[in-house]
Every structure is written in structure tokens, then in C-alpha cells.
PDB file of C-alpha atoms in Angstrom:
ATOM      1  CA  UNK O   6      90.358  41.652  55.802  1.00 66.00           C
ATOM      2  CA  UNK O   7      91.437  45.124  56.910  1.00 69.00           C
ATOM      3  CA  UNK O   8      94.512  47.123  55.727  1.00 69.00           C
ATOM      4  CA  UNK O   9      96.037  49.963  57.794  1.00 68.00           C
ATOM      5  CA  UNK O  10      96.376  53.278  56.014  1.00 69.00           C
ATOM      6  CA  UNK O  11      97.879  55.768  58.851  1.00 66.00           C
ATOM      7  CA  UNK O  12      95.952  55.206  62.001  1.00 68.00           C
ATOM      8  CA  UNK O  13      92.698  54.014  60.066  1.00 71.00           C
ATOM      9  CA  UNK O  14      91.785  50.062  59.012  1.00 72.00           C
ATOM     10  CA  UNK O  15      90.548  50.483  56.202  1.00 77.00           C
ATOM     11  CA  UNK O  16      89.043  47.129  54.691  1.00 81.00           C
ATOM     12  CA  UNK O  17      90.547  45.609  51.450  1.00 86.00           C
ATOM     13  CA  UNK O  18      86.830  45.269  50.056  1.00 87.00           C
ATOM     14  CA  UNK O  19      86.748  48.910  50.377  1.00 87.00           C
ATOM     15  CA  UNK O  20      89.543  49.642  48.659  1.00 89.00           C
ATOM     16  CA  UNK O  21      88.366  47.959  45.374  1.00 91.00           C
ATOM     17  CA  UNK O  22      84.894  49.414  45.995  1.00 90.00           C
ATOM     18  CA  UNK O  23      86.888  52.825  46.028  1.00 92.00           C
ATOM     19  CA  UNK O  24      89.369  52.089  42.883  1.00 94.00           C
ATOM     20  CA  UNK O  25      86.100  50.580  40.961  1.00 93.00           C
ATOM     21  CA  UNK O  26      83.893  53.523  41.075  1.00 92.00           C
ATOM     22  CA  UNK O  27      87.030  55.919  39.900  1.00 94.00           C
ATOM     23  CA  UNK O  28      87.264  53.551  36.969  1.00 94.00           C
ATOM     24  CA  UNK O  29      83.588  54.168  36.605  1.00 92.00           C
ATOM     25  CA  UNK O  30      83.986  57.417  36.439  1.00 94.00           C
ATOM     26  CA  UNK O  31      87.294  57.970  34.480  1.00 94.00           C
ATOM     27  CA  UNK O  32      85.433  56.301  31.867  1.00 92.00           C
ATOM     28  CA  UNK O  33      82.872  58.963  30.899  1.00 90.00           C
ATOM     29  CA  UNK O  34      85.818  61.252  29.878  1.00 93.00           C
ATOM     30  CA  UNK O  35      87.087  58.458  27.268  1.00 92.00           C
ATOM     31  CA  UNK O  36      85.362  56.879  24.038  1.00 88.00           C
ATOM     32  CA  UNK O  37      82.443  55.084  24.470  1.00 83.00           C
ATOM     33  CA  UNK O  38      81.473  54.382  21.256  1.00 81.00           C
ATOM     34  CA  UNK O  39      83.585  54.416  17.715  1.00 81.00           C
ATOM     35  CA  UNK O  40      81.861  54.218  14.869  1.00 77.00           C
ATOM     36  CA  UNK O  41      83.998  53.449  11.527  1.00 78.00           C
ATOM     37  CA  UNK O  42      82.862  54.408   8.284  1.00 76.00           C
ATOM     38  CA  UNK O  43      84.454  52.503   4.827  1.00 72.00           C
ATOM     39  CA  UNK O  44      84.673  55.018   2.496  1.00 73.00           C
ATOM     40  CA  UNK O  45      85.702  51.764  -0.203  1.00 71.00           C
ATOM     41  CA  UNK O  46      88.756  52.004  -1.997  1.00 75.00           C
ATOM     42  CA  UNK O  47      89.716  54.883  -0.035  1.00 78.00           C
ATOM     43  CA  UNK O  48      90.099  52.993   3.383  1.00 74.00           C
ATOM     44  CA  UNK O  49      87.786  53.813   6.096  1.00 76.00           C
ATOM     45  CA  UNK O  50      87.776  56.666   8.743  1.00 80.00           C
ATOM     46  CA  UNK O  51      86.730  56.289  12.332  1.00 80.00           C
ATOM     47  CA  UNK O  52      85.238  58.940  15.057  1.00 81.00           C
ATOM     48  CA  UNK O  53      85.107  58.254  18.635  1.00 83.00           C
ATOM     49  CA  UNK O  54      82.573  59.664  20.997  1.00 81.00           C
ATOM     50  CA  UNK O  55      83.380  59.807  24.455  1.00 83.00           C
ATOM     51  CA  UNK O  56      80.419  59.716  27.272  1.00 81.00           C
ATOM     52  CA  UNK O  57      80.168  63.530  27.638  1.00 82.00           C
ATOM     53  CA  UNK O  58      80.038  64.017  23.566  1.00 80.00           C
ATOM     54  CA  UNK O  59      76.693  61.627  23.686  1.00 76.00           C
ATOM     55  CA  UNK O  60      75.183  63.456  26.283  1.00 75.00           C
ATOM     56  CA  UNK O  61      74.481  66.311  23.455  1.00 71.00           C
ATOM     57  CA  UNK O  62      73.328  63.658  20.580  1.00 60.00           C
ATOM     58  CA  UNK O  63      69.878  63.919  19.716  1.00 56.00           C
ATOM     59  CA  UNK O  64      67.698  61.369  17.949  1.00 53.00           C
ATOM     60  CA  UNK O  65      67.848  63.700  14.462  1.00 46.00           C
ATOM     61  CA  UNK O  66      71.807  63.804  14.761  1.00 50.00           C
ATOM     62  CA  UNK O  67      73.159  59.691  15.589  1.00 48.00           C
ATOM     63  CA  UNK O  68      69.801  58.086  15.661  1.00 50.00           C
ATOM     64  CA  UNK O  69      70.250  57.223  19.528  1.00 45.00           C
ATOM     65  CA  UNK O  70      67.301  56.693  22.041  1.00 49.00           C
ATOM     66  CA  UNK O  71      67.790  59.530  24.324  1.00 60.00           C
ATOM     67  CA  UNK O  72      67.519  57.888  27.324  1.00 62.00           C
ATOM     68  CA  UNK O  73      70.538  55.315  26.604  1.00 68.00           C
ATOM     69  CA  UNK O  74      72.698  57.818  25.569  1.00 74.00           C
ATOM     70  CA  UNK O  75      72.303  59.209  28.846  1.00 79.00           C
ATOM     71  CA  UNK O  76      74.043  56.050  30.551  1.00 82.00           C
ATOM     72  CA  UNK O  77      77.811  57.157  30.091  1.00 86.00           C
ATOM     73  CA  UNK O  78      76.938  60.414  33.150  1.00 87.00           C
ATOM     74  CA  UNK O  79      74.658  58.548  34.969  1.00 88.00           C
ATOM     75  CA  UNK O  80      77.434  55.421  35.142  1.00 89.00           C
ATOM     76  CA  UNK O  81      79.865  58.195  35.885  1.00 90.00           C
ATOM     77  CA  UNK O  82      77.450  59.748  38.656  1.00 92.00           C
ATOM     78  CA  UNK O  83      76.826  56.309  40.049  1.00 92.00           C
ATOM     79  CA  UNK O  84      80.573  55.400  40.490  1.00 91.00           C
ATOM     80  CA  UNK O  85      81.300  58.299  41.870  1.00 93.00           C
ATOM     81  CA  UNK O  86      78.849  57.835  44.814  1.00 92.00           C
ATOM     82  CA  UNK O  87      79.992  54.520  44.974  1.00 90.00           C
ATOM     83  CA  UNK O  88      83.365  55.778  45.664  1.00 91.00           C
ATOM     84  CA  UNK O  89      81.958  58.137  48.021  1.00 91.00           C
ATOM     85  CA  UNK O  90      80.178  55.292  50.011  1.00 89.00           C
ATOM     86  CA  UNK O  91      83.996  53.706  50.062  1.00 87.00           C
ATOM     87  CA  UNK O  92      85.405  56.729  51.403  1.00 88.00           C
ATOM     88  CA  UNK O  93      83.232  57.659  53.951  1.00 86.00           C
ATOM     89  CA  UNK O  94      82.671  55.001  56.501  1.00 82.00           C
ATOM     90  CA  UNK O  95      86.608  55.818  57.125  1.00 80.00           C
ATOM     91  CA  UNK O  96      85.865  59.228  58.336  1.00 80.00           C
ATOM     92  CA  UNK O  97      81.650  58.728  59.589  1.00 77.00           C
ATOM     93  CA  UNK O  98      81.752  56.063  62.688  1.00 75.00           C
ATOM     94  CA  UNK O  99      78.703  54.398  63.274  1.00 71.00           C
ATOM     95  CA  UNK O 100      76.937  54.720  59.690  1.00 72.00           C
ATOM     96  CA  UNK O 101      79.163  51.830  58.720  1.00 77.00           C
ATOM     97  CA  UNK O 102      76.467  49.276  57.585  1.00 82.00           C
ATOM     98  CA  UNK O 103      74.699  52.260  55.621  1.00 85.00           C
ATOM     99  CA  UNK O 104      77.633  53.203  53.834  1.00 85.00           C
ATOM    100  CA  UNK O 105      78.639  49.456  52.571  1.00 86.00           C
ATOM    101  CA  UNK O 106      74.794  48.646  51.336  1.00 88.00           C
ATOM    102  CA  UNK O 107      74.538  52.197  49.539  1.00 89.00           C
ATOM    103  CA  UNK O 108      78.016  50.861  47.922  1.00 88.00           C
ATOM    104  CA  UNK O 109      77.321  47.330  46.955  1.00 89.00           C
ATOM    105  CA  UNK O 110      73.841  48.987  45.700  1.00 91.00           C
ATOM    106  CA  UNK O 111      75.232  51.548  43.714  1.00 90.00           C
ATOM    107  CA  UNK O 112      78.147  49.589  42.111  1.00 90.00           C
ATOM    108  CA  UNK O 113      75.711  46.710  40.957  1.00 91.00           C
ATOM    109  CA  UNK O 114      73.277  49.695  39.284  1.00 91.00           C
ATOM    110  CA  UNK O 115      76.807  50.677  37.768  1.00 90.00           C
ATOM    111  CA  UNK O 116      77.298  47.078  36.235  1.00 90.00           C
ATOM    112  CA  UNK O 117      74.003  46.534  34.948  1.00 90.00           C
ATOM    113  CA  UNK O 118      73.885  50.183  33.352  1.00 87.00           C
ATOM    114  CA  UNK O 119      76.571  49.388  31.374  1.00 86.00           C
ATOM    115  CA  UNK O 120      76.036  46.055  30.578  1.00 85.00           C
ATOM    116  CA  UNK O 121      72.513  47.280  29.334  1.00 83.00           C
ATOM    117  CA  UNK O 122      74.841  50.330  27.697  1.00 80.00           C
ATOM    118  CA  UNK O 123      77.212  47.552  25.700  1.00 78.00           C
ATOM    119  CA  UNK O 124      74.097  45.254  24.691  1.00 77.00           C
ATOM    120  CA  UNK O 125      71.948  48.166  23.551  1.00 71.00           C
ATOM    121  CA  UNK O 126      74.007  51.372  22.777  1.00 64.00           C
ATOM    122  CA  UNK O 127      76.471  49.262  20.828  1.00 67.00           C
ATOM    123  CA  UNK O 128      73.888  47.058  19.080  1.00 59.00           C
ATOM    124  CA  UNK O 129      73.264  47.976  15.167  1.00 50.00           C
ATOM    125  CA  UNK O 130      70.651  50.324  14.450  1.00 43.00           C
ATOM    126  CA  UNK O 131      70.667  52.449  17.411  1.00 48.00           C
ATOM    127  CA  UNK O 132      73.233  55.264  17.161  1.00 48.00           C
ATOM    128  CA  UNK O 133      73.585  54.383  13.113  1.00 47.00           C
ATOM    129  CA  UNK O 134      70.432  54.083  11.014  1.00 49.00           C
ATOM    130  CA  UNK O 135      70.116  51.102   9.625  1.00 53.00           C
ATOM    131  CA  UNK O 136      69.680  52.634   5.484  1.00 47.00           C
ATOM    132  CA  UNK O 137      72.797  54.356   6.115  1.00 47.00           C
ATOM    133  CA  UNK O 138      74.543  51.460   7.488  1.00 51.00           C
ATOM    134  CA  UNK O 139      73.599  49.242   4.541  1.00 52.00           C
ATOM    135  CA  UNK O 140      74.455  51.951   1.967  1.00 49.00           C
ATOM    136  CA  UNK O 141      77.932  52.984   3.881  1.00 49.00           C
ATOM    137  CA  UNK O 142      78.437  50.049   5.609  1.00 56.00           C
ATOM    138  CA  UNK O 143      79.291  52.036   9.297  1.00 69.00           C
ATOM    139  CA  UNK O 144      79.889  49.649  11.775  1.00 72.00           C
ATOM    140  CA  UNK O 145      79.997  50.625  15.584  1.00 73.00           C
ATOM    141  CA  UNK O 146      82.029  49.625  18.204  1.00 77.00           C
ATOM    142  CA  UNK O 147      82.633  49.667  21.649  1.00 82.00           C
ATOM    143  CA  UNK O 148      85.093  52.618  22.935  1.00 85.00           C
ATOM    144  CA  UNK O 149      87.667  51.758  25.524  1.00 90.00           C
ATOM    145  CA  UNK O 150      85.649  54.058  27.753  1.00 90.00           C
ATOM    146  CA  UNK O 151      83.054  51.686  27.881  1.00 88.00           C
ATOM    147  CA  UNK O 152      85.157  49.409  28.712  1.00 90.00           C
ATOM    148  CA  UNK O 153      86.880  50.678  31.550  1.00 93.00           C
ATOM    149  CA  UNK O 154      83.000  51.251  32.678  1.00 91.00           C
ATOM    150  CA  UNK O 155      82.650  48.115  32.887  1.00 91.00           C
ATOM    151  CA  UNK O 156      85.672  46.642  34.401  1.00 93.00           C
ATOM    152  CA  UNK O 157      85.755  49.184  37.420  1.00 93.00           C
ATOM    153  CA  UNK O 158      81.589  48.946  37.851  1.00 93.00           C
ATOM    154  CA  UNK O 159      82.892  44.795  38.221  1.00 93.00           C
ATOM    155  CA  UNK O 160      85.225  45.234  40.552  1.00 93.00           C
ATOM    156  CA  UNK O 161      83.349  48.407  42.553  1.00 91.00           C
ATOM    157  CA  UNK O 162      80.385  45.407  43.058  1.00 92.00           C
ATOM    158  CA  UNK O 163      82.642  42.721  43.882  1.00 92.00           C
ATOM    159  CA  UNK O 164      84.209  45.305  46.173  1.00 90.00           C
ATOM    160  CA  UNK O 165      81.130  46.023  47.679  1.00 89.00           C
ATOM    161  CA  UNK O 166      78.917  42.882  48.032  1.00 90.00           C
ATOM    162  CA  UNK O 167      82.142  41.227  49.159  1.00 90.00           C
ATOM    163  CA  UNK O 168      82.785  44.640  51.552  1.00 86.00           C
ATOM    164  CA  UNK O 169      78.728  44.124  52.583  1.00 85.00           C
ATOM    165  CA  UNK O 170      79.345  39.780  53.251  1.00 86.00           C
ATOM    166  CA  UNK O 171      82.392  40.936  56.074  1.00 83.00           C
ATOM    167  CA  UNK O 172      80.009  44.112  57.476  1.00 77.00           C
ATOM    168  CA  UNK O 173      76.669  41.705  58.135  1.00 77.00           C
TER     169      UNK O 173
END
């Protein structure tokens, strides 16, 4: 299923592989986690960290495992190539079938990074400390960063594997 942009067909998988890995990307610059604090009587306050803010946490400052609060870039990273791997086959002729498996690839390592981000950078006791969760009751939260993460890493694979069905 091809749609012509100027004098190129450019296929509609392709497209969503494209508009996926920006989403991918975009999200790194947003809030990936939010972590509330109650402060009792007084309410509660909340502080959002966005993908590029985690990249500098350290296990002494949040509690985080390093390597997971590394995701956010590498998500971003991956998307990006992904994108790249949409935009290229319309300008490189003959790497065609290259180009769609490094997609497809690439957007499916997006999805499960941040699936594996949600399920283990979100979970309790990772970026808050368990004693000081009890004692001020933080809770954490996924950031609409996150999200976004994971709704264009989606559609970037279903972009791609469905871009990679129509290429073999």
C-alpha cells in the first residue's frame, strides 16, 4: 500500500514506521517518571523527571539501577534510527530490504525497552527506597513521556513488521 509524496511512493507502512520512531524520540525530552510525595495535612507535591534528567541520577541520589535509567536515550537513540531506516529507502534504491528489517528490528527493541522501562523503572523500590517510601509514603508514576515512548515504539513496529510482510 504505497502513497505518493512528489514523484516518490512512499509506502503507508513506512510512514507509521517514520511518525513512530519521532514519537520515540519526542519522548525523551518529556517526563518519564513523576514521583509524588504527601507531605500529610499539607497536600502532596510532585516532581517530574524527564528522560534526559535520569540520565544524570545515580544510585546514591533516586536509588535507580544505572543501567535502567539509561533506557529513556537509548529508546530515544533507537527511534531515531528507526526513523532513519523509514526515511532512507526513499532516497537509497536497492538497499530496500535492508532498510525495512533494520526498521522492524529497531522499533521492536524500542517496544520492549520500554515495556521493560514501565514494568521495572516504574515498579516500587527502584527509583524510591523502599524506608523512605513507607515513612513518606512517595509513590511513583509513569510520566507522559513514557508514554508517548511507548505508543510511537507500537506503532514504529507495527509500521515496520507490517512495512517488512509487503517488502518479503
Amino acid at each position: 500500500m504505497d502513497v505518493k509524496i512528489g514523484s516518490m511512493n512512499v509506502s503507508i507502512w513506512s510512514i507509521l514506521l517514520i511518525i513512530g520512531g519521532l514519537l520515540a524520540f519526542i519522548g525523551m525530552f518529556l517526563d518519564y517518571v513523576v514521583m509524588t510525595i504527601d507531605l500529610g495535612f499539607l497536600g502532596s507535591e510532585s516532581e517530574g523527571f524527564t528522560g534526559l534528567d535520569l540520565l544524570d541520577s545515580d544510585e546514591d541520589e533516586y536509588g535507580a539501577l544505572s543501567f535502567v535509567s539509561k533506557f529513556p536515550l537509548v529508546i530515544g537513540i533507537v527511534g531515531i534510527l528507526a526513523l532513519i531506516s523509514g526515511v532512507l529507502p526513499m532516497f537509497v534504491k536497492g538497499q530496500d530490504k535492508v532498510f525495512t528489517i533494520a526498521g522492524a528490528v529497531l522499533a521492536v527493541v524500542a517496544v520492549v525497552l520500554a515495556i521493560w522501562f514501565f514494568v521495572q523503572g516504574v515498579g516500587p523500590g527502584l527509583f524510591v527506597d523502599e524506608p523512605m517510601q513507607e515513612l513518606f509514603g512517595d509513590t511513583l508514576s509513569a510520566g507522559v513521556g513514557l508514554y508517548l515512548a511507548l505508543v510511537g515504539s507500537i506503532v514504529a513496529a507495527v509500521g515496520g513488521i507490517l512495512n517488512l510482510k509487503e517488502a518479503l
